[in-house]
Coordinates of C-alpha atoms and ligand atoms in Angstrom, one line a residue:
M829 CA -17.6 66.4 7.4
P830 CA -19.9 63.5 6.3
A831 CA -19.5 60.4 8.5
H832 CA -18.6 57.4 6.5
S833 CA -21.3 55.4 8.2
D834 CA -23.7 56.5 5.5
A835 CA -21.7 54.3 3.2
S836 CA -22.0 51.3 5.4
T837 CA -25.5 50.8 3.9
L838 CA -23.7 50.3 0.6
A839 CA -23.5 46.8 -0.9
T840 CA -21.7 43.9 0.7
R841 CA -18.1 43.3 1.6
E842 CA -15.6 43.1 -1.2
W843 CA -17.9 45.1 -3.6
W844 CA -14.8 45.8 -5.7
R845 CA -14.4 42.3 -6.8
S846 CA -17.2 42.6 -9.4
A847 CA -18.0 46.3 -9.6
V848 CA -18.6 48.5 -12.5
I849 CA -16.7 51.7 -11.9
Y850 CA -17.4 54.9 -14.0
Q851 CA -14.5 57.3 -14.5
I852 CA -15.4 60.9 -14.4
Y853 CA -12.9 63.4 -15.8
P854 CA -14.1 66.5 -13.9
R855 CA -12.9 69.1 -16.4
S856 CA -15.1 67.6 -19.1
F857 CA -18.1 66.2 -17.4
S858 CA -20.3 69.2 -16.7
D859 CA -19.7 72.8 -16.0
A860 CA -22.0 74.4 -13.4
N861 CA -20.3 77.8 -13.0
G862 CA -20.1 78.7 -16.7
D863 CA -16.3 79.1 -17.1
G864 CA -16.2 76.4 -19.7
I865 CA -14.4 73.9 -17.4
G866 CA -16.3 71.1 -15.7
D867 CA -16.5 71.2 -11.9
L868 CA -17.8 69.3 -8.8
P869 CA -21.2 71.0 -8.7
G870 CA -21.6 70.1 -12.3
I871 CA -21.0 66.4 -11.4
L872 CA -23.5 66.7 -8.6
E873 CA -26.1 68.0 -11.0
H874 CA -25.8 64.9 -13.1
L875 CA -25.2 62.3 -10.5
D876 CA -28.6 60.9 -11.2
Y877 CA -27.5 60.2 -14.7
V878 CA -24.5 58.2 -13.4
H879 CA -26.8 56.4 -11.0
A880 CA -29.2 55.5 -13.7
L881 CA -26.4 53.8 -15.6
G882 CA -26.4 51.3 -12.9
V883 CA -22.7 51.5 -11.9
D884 CA -21.4 50.8 -8.4
A885 CA -18.8 53.5 -8.1
I886 CA -17.2 56.6 -9.6
W887 CA -13.6 57.3 -9.9
L888 CA -12.8 61.0 -10.1
S889 CA -9.7 62.2 -11.9
P890 CA -7.8 64.9 -10.0
F891 CA -9.7 68.0 -8.8
F892 CA -7.0 69.1 -6.3
R893 CA -5.3 72.5 -6.2
S894 CA -3.1 72.6 -9.3
P895 CA -1.8 75.0 -12.0
Q896 CA -3.3 72.6 -14.5
A897 CA -0.2 72.1 -16.6
D898 CA -1.2 68.5 -16.9
S899 CA -4.9 69.0 -16.4
G900 CA -4.7 68.4 -12.6
Y901 CA -2.0 65.7 -12.5
D902 CA 0.3 68.4 -11.4
I903 CA -0.8 69.1 -7.8
S904 CA 0.3 72.0 -5.6
D905 CA -1.9 71.1 -2.6
F906 CA -3.1 67.5 -2.1
R907 CA -5.6 68.5 0.6
D908 CA -7.6 71.1 -1.2
V909 CA -10.0 71.4 -4.1
D910 CA -8.9 73.7 -6.9
E911 CA -11.2 76.7 -7.2
L912 CA -11.7 75.8 -10.8
F913 CA -13.6 72.7 -9.6
G914 CA -15.3 74.2 -6.5
S915 CA -14.4 73.8 -2.8
L916 CA -13.9 71.1 -0.2
S917 CA -17.5 71.6 0.9
D918 CA -18.6 71.0 -2.8
F919 CA -16.7 67.7 -2.5
D920 CA -18.4 66.8 0.7
C921 CA -21.8 67.4 -0.8
L922 CA -20.9 65.3 -3.8
L923 CA -19.7 62.5 -1.6
T924 CA -22.8 62.6 0.6
R925 CA -25.1 62.5 -2.4
A926 CA -23.1 59.7 -4.1
H927 CA -23.4 57.6 -0.9
E928 CA -27.1 58.3 -0.7
L929 CA -27.3 56.9 -4.2
E930 CA -25.2 53.9 -3.1
L931 CA -22.3 55.0 -5.4
R932 CA -18.8 54.6 -4.0
V933 CA -16.3 57.3 -4.7
V934 CA -12.7 56.6 -5.6
V935 CA -10.3 59.6 -5.9
D936 CA -7.0 59.9 -7.7
L937 CA -3.8 59.9 -5.7
V938 CA -0.7 61.3 -7.5
P939 CA 2.3 60.3 -5.4
N940 CA 5.1 60.1 -8.1
H941 CA 5.4 63.9 -8.4
T942 CA 4.1 67.2 -7.3
S943 CA 3.6 70.4 -9.2
S944 CA 6.6 72.7 -9.4
A945 CA 4.2 75.2 -7.7
H946 CA 4.0 72.9 -4.6
P947 CA 5.5 74.6 -1.5
W948 CA 8.0 71.8 -1.1
F949 CA 9.4 72.3 -4.6
R950 CA 9.5 76.1 -4.2
A951 CA 11.5 75.6 -1.0
A952 CA 13.8 73.2 -2.8
L953 CA 14.5 75.8 -5.4
S954 CA 15.5 78.4 -2.9
S955 CA 17.7 75.9 -0.9
A956 CA 21.2 74.8 -1.5
P957 CA 22.3 71.6 -3.2
G958 CA 22.4 68.8 -0.5
S959 CA 19.7 70.5 1.6
V960 CA 16.8 68.8 3.4
E961 CA 14.5 70.6 1.0
R962 CA 16.2 69.3 -2.1
A963 CA 16.3 65.8 -0.7
R964 CA 12.6 65.4 -1.1
Y965 CA 13.0 65.5 -4.9
Q966 CA 15.5 64.0 -7.3
F967 CA 18.2 66.7 -7.7
R968 CA 21.5 65.8 -9.2
D969 CA 24.6 67.5 -10.5
G970 CA 25.0 67.3 -14.3
R971 CA 27.6 65.3 -16.1
G972 CA 30.6 66.7 -18.0
E973 CA 33.0 69.4 -17.0
A974 CA 30.5 72.2 -16.6
G975 CA 27.7 69.9 -15.5
S976 CA 25.9 70.7 -18.7
T977 CA 24.9 67.1 -19.6
P978 CA 21.9 65.7 -17.8
P979 CA 22.7 63.2 -15.0
N980 CA 21.5 60.3 -17.1
N981 CA 19.8 59.6 -20.4
W982 CA 16.2 59.1 -19.2
Q983 CA 13.4 60.5 -21.3
S984 CA 10.2 62.1 -20.2
L985 CA 7.0 60.1 -21.0
F986 CA 5.7 63.3 -22.5
S987 CA 8.7 63.5 -24.9
G988 CA 12.1 65.2 -24.5
P989 CA 14.6 64.7 -21.7
A990 CA 13.4 63.8 -18.2
W991 CA 15.8 66.4 -16.6
T992 CA 15.6 70.2 -16.4
R993 CA 18.5 72.3 -15.2
L994 CA 18.0 75.1 -12.7
V995 CA 19.3 78.5 -13.4
G996 CA 19.9 80.6 -10.2
S997 CA 18.7 84.2 -9.9
D998 CA 22.3 85.2 -10.8
G999 CA 21.9 83.5 -14.1
V1000 CA 24.3 80.7 -13.2
A1001 CA 23.2 77.2 -14.2
E1002 CA 23.3 74.7 -11.3
Q1003 CA 21.7 71.3 -10.5
W1004 CA 19.2 69.3 -12.5
Y1005 CA 15.9 67.8 -11.3
L1006 CA 14.1 64.7 -12.6
H1007 CA 10.6 64.7 -14.1
L1008 CA 9.3 61.6 -15.7
F1009 CA 6.5 63.8 -17.1
D1010 CA 6.4 67.5 -17.7
S1011 CA 9.1 69.8 -16.3
S1012 CA 6.3 71.3 -14.1
Q1013 CA 5.9 67.8 -12.5
P1014 CA 9.1 67.2 -10.5
D1015 CA 9.5 63.6 -9.3
L1016 CA 9.5 63.0 -5.5
N1017 CA 12.2 61.0 -3.8
W1018 CA 10.5 58.1 -2.2
D1019 CA 13.6 57.1 -0.3
N1020 CA 13.0 60.2 1.8
P1021 CA 11.0 59.6 5.0
D1022 CA 9.3 63.1 4.7
V1023 CA 7.7 61.9 1.5
R1024 CA 6.3 58.7 3.0
V1025 CA 5.0 60.5 6.1
E1026 CA 3.3 63.2 4.0
F1027 CA 1.5 60.7 1.7
E1028 CA 0.3 58.6 4.6
S1029 CA -1.2 61.8 6.0
I1030 CA -2.8 62.7 2.7
L1031 CA -4.4 59.2 2.5
R1032 CA -5.8 59.7 6.0
F1033 CA -7.1 63.2 5.1
W1034 CA -9.3 61.8 2.3
L1035 CA -10.2 58.6 4.2
D1036 CA -11.3 60.7 7.1
R1037 CA -13.5 62.7 4.7
G1038 CA -15.1 59.4 3.6
V1039 CA -13.7 58.4 0.2
D1040 CA -14.0 54.8 -0.7
G1041 CA -10.6 54.4 -2.3
F1042 CA -7.7 55.7 -4.4
R1043 CA -6.6 55.2 -7.9
V1044 CA -2.9 55.4 -7.5
D1045 CA -1.3 57.3 -10.4
V1046 CA 2.0 56.0 -11.9
A1047 CA 2.1 53.3 -9.2
R1048 CA 5.0 51.5 -11.0
G1049 CA 7.2 54.6 -10.9
L1050 CA 7.7 55.9 -7.3
V1051 CA 11.0 54.1 -6.6
K1052 CA 13.8 54.4 -9.1
A1053 CA 16.8 52.0 -9.4
P1054 CA 19.7 53.0 -7.1
G1055 CA 22.2 55.3 -8.8
L1056 CA 19.7 56.2 -11.5
P1057 CA 21.6 54.4 -14.2
D1058 CA 21.4 55.0 -17.9
Y1059 CA 19.0 52.8 -19.9
P1060 CA 18.5 52.3 -23.6
I1061 CA 16.2 55.0 -24.8
E1062 CA 14.2 52.7 -27.0
F1063 CA 13.0 50.6 -24.1
Q1064 CA 12.2 53.5 -21.7
S1065 CA 8.4 53.7 -22.2
T1066 CA 7.9 49.9 -22.5
A1067 CA 5.8 48.3 -19.8
G1068 CA 8.1 45.4 -19.3
G1069 CA 11.9 45.2 -19.5
G1070 CA 14.0 45.9 -22.4
A1071 CA 14.5 43.6 -25.4
D1072 CA 18.0 42.8 -24.0
G1073 CA 16.3 41.2 -21.0
S1074 CA 17.1 44.0 -18.5
R1075 CA 14.5 45.6 -16.4
S1076 CA 13.9 49.3 -16.6
P1077 CA 15.5 51.4 -13.8
L1078 CA 12.7 53.9 -14.1
F1079 CA 9.8 51.6 -13.3
D1080 CA 8.6 48.5 -11.4
Q1081 CA 11.4 48.5 -8.8
P1082 CA 11.0 46.0 -5.9
G1083 CA 10.9 48.9 -3.4
V1084 CA 7.4 50.1 -4.5
H1085 CA 5.8 47.1 -2.9
E1086 CA 6.6 48.0 0.7
I1087 CA 4.9 51.4 0.1
Y1088 CA 1.7 49.7 -0.9
R1089 CA 1.8 47.3 1.9
R1090 CA 1.9 50.2 4.4
W1091 CA -1.0 51.9 2.6
R1092 CA -3.0 48.7 2.7
Q1093 CA -2.6 48.7 6.5
I1094 CA -3.8 52.3 6.6
V1095 CA -6.8 51.7 4.4
E1096 CA -7.8 48.7 6.5
E1097 CA -7.9 50.7 9.7
Y1098 CA -11.0 52.3 8.2
D1099 CA -14.4 50.7 7.9
G1100 CA -16.4 50.5 4.7
D1101 CA -14.2 48.2 2.5
R1102 CA -12.1 50.9 0.9
I1103 CA -9.7 50.2 -1.9
L1104 CA -6.4 50.9 -3.6
V1105 CA -6.2 50.6 -7.4
A1106 CA -2.9 50.5 -9.2
E1107 CA -2.3 52.5 -12.4
A1108 CA 0.8 50.5 -13.4
H1109 CA 1.8 49.8 -16.9
V1110 CA 3.7 46.6 -16.1
E1111 CA 3.9 43.5 -18.2
P1112 CA 3.4 40.6 -18.2
P1113 CA 0.2 40.2 -16.1
A1114 CA 2.0 37.9 -13.7
R1115 CA 4.4 40.8 -12.9
L1116 CA 1.5 43.2 -12.6
A1117 CA -0.2 40.8 -10.2
R1118 CA 2.5 41.5 -7.7
Y1119 CA 0.8 44.8 -7.0
V1120 CA -2.4 43.1 -6.0
R1121 CA -1.1 40.4 -3.7
P1122 CA -3.3 40.0 -0.6
D1123 CA -1.4 42.6 1.5
E1124 CA -0.9 45.2 -1.3
M1125 CA -3.5 46.9 -3.5
H1126 CA -6.9 45.6 -4.3
Q1127 CA -6.8 45.8 -8.0
A1128 CA -4.8 47.0 -11.0
F1129 CA -5.9 48.4 -14.4
N1130 CA -5.5 45.8 -17.0
F1131 CA -3.9 47.8 -19.8
E1132 CA -3.1 44.7 -21.8
Y1133 CA -6.9 44.3 -22.3
L1134 CA -7.2 47.9 -23.4
S1135 CA -4.5 47.5 -26.0
A1136 CA -5.5 44.1 -27.3
P1137 CA -6.1 44.2 -31.1
Y1138 CA -9.5 43.4 -32.5
S1139 CA -8.9 39.7 -32.8
A1140 CA -10.7 36.8 -31.0
A1141 CA -7.4 35.0 -30.5
A1142 CA -5.6 38.0 -29.1
I1143 CA -8.5 38.9 -26.8
R1144 CA -8.9 35.3 -25.6
R1145 CA -5.2 35.2 -24.8
V1146 CA -5.4 38.3 -22.7
I1147 CA -8.5 37.1 -20.9
D1148 CA -6.8 33.8 -20.0
R1149 CA -3.5 35.3 -19.0
S1150 CA -5.3 37.9 -16.8
L1151 CA -7.6 35.5 -15.1
T1152 CA -4.7 33.2 -14.3
A1153 CA -2.3 35.9 -13.1
Y1154 CA -4.8 37.7 -10.9
G1155 CA -6.4 34.5 -9.8
D1156 CA -3.0 33.2 -8.6
V1157 CA -2.8 36.0 -6.1
G1158 CA -6.5 36.0 -5.1
A1159 CA -7.2 39.3 -6.8
P1160 CA -10.0 40.1 -9.2
A1161 CA -9.2 40.8 -12.8
T1162 CA -10.1 44.2 -14.1
W1163 CA -11.2 45.1 -17.6
V1164 CA -10.9 48.5 -19.2
L1165 CA -11.3 49.8 -22.8
N1166 CA -11.0 53.6 -22.3
N1167 CA -9.6 56.2 -20.1
H1168 CA -8.4 59.9 -20.2
D1169 CA -5.0 58.8 -21.6
D1170 CA -5.9 56.6 -24.6
V1171 CA -7.6 57.1 -27.9
R1172 CA -11.3 56.2 -27.5
H1173 CA -11.9 52.5 -28.3
L1174 CA -14.5 53.3 -30.9
T1175 CA -11.9 55.1 -32.9
R1176 CA -9.2 52.6 -32.2
L1177 CA -11.4 49.9 -33.7
A1178 CA -12.8 52.0 -36.5
T1179 CA -10.1 51.3 -39.1
G1180 CA -11.6 49.3 -42.0
Q1181 CA -9.7 47.1 -44.4
D1182 CA -9.0 50.0 -46.6
G1183 CA -7.2 51.8 -43.7
R1184 CA -9.9 54.5 -43.5
I1185 CA -11.7 55.4 -40.3
D1186 CA -15.3 54.1 -40.4
I1187 CA -17.2 55.4 -37.4
A1188 CA -20.2 53.0 -37.9
L1189 CA -17.8 50.0 -38.0
G1190 CA -16.0 51.4 -34.9
L1191 CA -19.3 51.7 -33.0
R1192 CA -20.3 48.1 -33.8
R1193 CA -16.9 46.8 -32.8
A1194 CA -16.8 49.0 -29.7
K1195 CA -20.2 47.6 -28.5
T1196 CA -19.0 44.1 -29.2
T1197 CA -15.9 44.4 -27.1
T1198 CA -17.9 46.2 -24.4
A1199 CA -20.4 43.3 -24.3
V1200 CA -17.5 40.9 -23.8
M1201 CA -15.9 43.1 -21.1
L1202 CA -19.1 43.5 -19.1
A1203 CA -19.6 39.7 -19.0
L1204 CA -16.1 38.8 -17.7
P1205 CA -15.5 37.9 -14.1
G1206 CA -14.0 40.9 -12.2
T1207 CA -14.3 44.6 -12.2
A1208 CA -15.1 46.7 -15.3
Y1209 CA -14.2 50.3 -15.8
I1210 CA -16.1 52.7 -18.0
Y1211 CA -14.8 56.1 -19.0
Q1212 CA -17.3 58.9 -19.3
G1213 CA -18.6 59.3 -22.8
E1214 CA -18.0 55.7 -24.0
E1215 CA -21.6 55.0 -23.0
L1216 CA -22.6 57.7 -25.6
G1217 CA -20.5 56.1 -28.3
L1218 CA -18.2 59.1 -28.4
P1219 CA -15.4 58.8 -30.9
E1220 CA -12.0 60.4 -30.4
H1221 CA -12.0 64.1 -31.6
L1222 CA -9.2 63.9 -34.1
A1223 CA -9.6 67.4 -35.6
I1224 CA -8.8 69.7 -32.6
P1225 CA -6.8 72.6 -34.0
A1226 CA -3.2 72.9 -32.8
A1227 CA -3.8 76.2 -31.0
A1228 CA -6.6 74.6 -29.0
R1229 CA -4.6 71.6 -27.8
R1230 CA -3.8 71.5 -24.1
D1231 CA -2.0 68.3 -23.4
P1232 CA 1.7 69.1 -22.6
T1233 CA 2.7 66.1 -24.8
F1234 CA 1.7 68.0 -27.9
A1235 CA 3.9 71.0 -27.1
R1236 CA 6.8 69.0 -25.7
S1237 CA 7.0 66.9 -28.9
A1238 CA 6.6 69.9 -31.1
G1239 CA 3.3 68.5 -32.4
E1240 CA 4.7 65.2 -33.3
L1241 CA 2.5 63.5 -30.7
L1242 CA -1.1 64.7 -30.8
G1243 CA -1.6 64.0 -27.2
R1244 CA -4.7 63.0 -25.3
D1245 CA -7.0 66.0 -25.8
G1246 CA -9.1 64.0 -28.3
C1247 CA -10.5 61.7 -25.6
R1248 CA -11.0 64.5 -23.1
V1249 CA -13.6 66.6 -25.0
P1250 CA -16.5 67.8 -22.8
L1251 CA -19.6 65.7 -22.9
P1252 CA -22.6 66.5 -25.0
W1253 CA -25.8 66.6 -22.8
L1254 CA -28.3 68.4 -25.1
P1255 CA -28.5 68.7 -28.9
N1256 CA -28.3 71.8 -31.0
I1257 CA -27.0 74.4 -28.5
P1258 CA -23.6 75.8 -27.9
S1259 CA -21.3 73.4 -25.9
Y1260 CA -24.2 70.9 -26.1
G1261 CA -25.4 71.9 -22.7
F1262 CA -22.0 71.2 -21.1
S1263 CA -21.8 74.7 -19.8
P1264 CA -24.6 77.3 -19.1
T1265 CA -22.5 79.9 -21.1
G1266 CA -22.1 77.6 -24.1
T1267 CA -18.3 77.5 -23.7
S1268 CA -16.0 74.6 -23.5
W1269 CA -12.3 74.4 -22.7
L1270 CA -11.7 72.1 -25.7
P1271 CA -13.7 72.4 -28.9
Q1272 CA -16.4 69.8 -29.5
P1273 CA -17.0 68.3 -32.9
P1274 CA -19.9 69.9 -34.9
E1275 CA -21.7 66.5 -35.3
W1276 CA -22.3 65.6 -31.6
S1277 CA -25.9 66.6 -31.3
E1278 CA -27.0 63.1 -32.2
L1279 CA -24.7 61.7 -29.6
S1280 CA -26.0 63.9 -26.8
V1281 CA -27.5 62.3 -23.7
Q1282 CA -30.9 63.8 -24.4
R1283 CA -31.1 62.4 -27.9
Q1284 CA -30.1 58.9 -26.6
A1285 CA -31.9 58.6 -23.3
D1286 CA -35.3 57.5 -24.5
N1287 CA -34.1 55.8 -27.7
P1288 CA -34.1 52.0 -27.0
V1289 CA -31.5 51.3 -29.7
S1290 CA -29.1 54.0 -28.7
T1291 CA -25.6 53.3 -27.4
L1292 CA -26.6 54.7 -24.0
S1293 CA -29.6 52.3 -23.8
F1294 CA -27.2 49.5 -24.7
Y1295 CA -24.9 50.3 -21.8
R1296 CA -27.8 50.7 -19.4
T1297 CA -29.2 47.4 -20.5
A1298 CA -25.9 45.6 -20.3
I1299 CA -25.0 46.9 -16.8
A1300 CA -28.5 45.9 -15.6
A1301 CA -28.3 42.5 -17.2
R1302 CA -24.8 42.0 -15.7
R1303 CA -26.3 42.6 -12.3
D1304 CA -29.4 40.5 -12.8
H1305 CA -27.5 37.5 -14.0
G1306 CA -24.7 37.7 -11.5
L1307 CA -22.0 38.5 -14.0
G1308 CA -18.7 39.9 -12.7
H1309 CA -18.7 36.9 -10.4
G1310 CA -18.0 33.3 -11.0
A1311 CA -15.8 31.4 -13.4
L1312 CA -15.5 31.6 -17.1
R1313 CA -15.8 28.5 -19.3
W1314 CA -14.9 28.6 -23.0
N1315 CA -17.3 26.9 -25.3
S1316 CA -15.9 25.3 -28.5
A1317 CA -16.1 28.3 -30.8
T1318 CA -17.8 28.2 -34.1
G1319 CA -14.9 29.8 -35.8
P1320 CA -11.4 31.4 -35.3
E1321 CA -12.8 34.9 -35.1
V1322 CA -15.4 34.0 -32.4
L1323 CA -15.3 34.5 -28.7
D1324 CA -17.7 32.0 -27.1
F1325 CA -17.8 31.6 -23.4
S1326 CA -20.2 31.1 -20.5
V1327 CA -20.3 32.6 -17.1
G1328 CA -23.1 31.1 -14.8
E1329 CA -26.2 30.8 -16.9
V1330 CA -25.1 33.3 -19.5
R1331 CA -23.5 32.3 -22.8
V1332 CA -21.6 35.1 -24.6
I1333 CA -21.0 34.9 -28.3
A1334 CA -19.0 37.6 -30.0
N1335 CA -18.4 37.4 -33.7
L1336 CA -15.3 39.4 -34.6
G1337 CA -15.1 37.9 -38.1
T1338 CA -16.6 39.0 -41.4
R1339 CA -19.3 36.3 -41.8
P1340 CA -22.5 35.7 -39.9
I1341 CA -22.3 32.6 -37.6
A1342 CA -25.2 30.4 -36.6
R1343 CA -26.6 31.2 -33.2
P1344 CA -27.8 28.7 -30.6
H1345 CA -31.3 28.7 -29.3
G1346 CA -32.0 30.7 -26.2
A1347 CA -33.4 33.9 -24.7
V1348 CA -31.4 36.9 -25.7
V1349 CA -30.6 39.1 -22.7
L1350 CA -28.3 41.5 -24.5
S1351 CA -27.6 42.2 -28.2
T1352 CA -25.2 44.8 -29.6
A1353 CA -27.2 44.7 -32.9
L1354 CA -30.5 45.6 -31.5
G1355 CA -33.0 46.5 -34.2
E1356 CA -30.8 44.8 -36.9
E1357 CA -31.0 41.2 -35.6
D1358 CA -31.0 38.1 -37.6
P1359 CA -32.9 35.4 -35.6
G1360 CA -30.7 32.6 -36.9
H1361 CA -27.3 34.3 -36.8
V1362 CA -24.8 36.4 -34.9
P1363 CA -23.8 39.1 -37.5
P1364 CA -20.2 40.2 -38.0
D1365 CA -19.0 42.7 -35.4
S1366 CA -21.7 41.9 -33.0
A1367 CA -22.2 40.1 -29.7
L1368 CA -25.1 38.4 -27.8
W1369 CA -25.7 37.3 -24.3
I1370 CA -28.0 34.3 -24.4
I1371 CA -29.6 32.1 -21.7
E1372 CA -29.7 28.7 -23.3
N1373 CA -32.3 26.0 -22.7
S1374 CA -34.9 28.6 -22.8
T1375 CA -37.6 28.8 -25.5
S1376 CA -37.6 32.3 -26.9
Ligands
BGC1220 C1 -2.2 59.8 -15.7 C2 -1.9 60.8 -16.8 C3 -0.9 61.8 -16.2 C4 0.3 61.1 -15.8 C5 1.2 62.0 -14.9 C6 -0.8 59.1 -15.7 O1 -0.6 57.9 -15.7 O2 -3.2 58.9 -16.0 O3 -3.1 61.5 -17.2 O4 -0.5 62.7 -17.3 O5 0.0 60.0 -15.0 O6 0.6 62.2 -13.7

């Protein structure tokens, strides 16, 4: 097992306050063994690419043993690597190499539910109602005379009811179990001490192996309101409370915080400044900030930033609210525009005034919002492929879709496959070099040759070069740290702020705006610049009082 001491050479304490963290979705990054599904050796092969981006850390989405009903977020063994992705020793090699490259490694922890193939759930199925085995999950009798109505009205986030009824081997229907996601992802009962002990042990298993932290999946959901009361269906997926002022009984219950306090103590027993990151869709930011109080997690994904519309006023409001809320509890803000669950930001921003998708417009806007993000104080997350300017793949045929959301909603919700399409590494060959056999678990669009890493790597005006330049300039100019000062903007559709010596001007409007004198350290419109102006849908980083 690699000693964690090799990580002690990594950057200074509290690296996570200003880091750039690159999310790798292992299924779709690179396939080394040729089965059409990405794997850990595939990541190892391309770790130099990640290093060359200039990021500080990688976050790996789940690679644990799993039937893959929800692409690995359905875990049957939390302490092993699924053979699809390799082995524990492949993981150790990846971790060692990452640390040699001074890249920290954050792994996903999925504590809200297990897979229905987990030994605990199997044991629960073959045990009686009221047994110790069932007490680890949320089993309940149904309502109505024959118990044929679900215990409450909760809905799965993947569509349909959040309860499934068991049918015994004799064909007789009996209890129901809760699953906030797919029926193959039964929710654990966090009031049960076995569950707490087990997850503390899982944390230690990976900390002992040397990981630098955990991204905690569904962090708002572990504890449910006592009695599992009904709740208006229309409010159930909202991040805050309902419009009637009530708070959701499914999420953000006060009891979650003591779990994270305990985990913080465990993480702090280890050297190397390791972190906990909350995936918690909770609003407003002041409420989310409760997850990152000094004795809880280190940071939380800022989904409000991800979902902000393309409007200077809206983005400025999110920035201010976030800096205030996290600042109040002494935590860094985080900034994120993409992940494996959301439509890629290029496509989200690509809708022109006529309502049509305009990919060139989307790319300009995507780079503009990225230039803003990478200048902000705090930690920034990048999701694999955004550095290539990948759009969402909107044309995946129904038969090829894998996200359970698609099937559960009978195709009404397209699901998340479109942002999970395997990366193009090389132009003009099957699977664009993703797999040595030319296969790919999701189809890739026919026009991705131009977006491949090889095509972009040496092109100074490519999206990839833009990301590399931006991340390097962020480091060179101390961005990610410090305080943000708003300058009086030249127009309502302009974001104009300074951090340290860098002034950031982003023009989200439709007319060019005059630009101040200074040395340009980053431009989203490289090759198409106008020396006197900031064009629409573009951004600049400038050092003022300089001659060029
Ligand atoms: C993850 C999803 C996953 C869900 C259930 C989420 O928040 O990001 O990809 O489907 O949790 O584990």
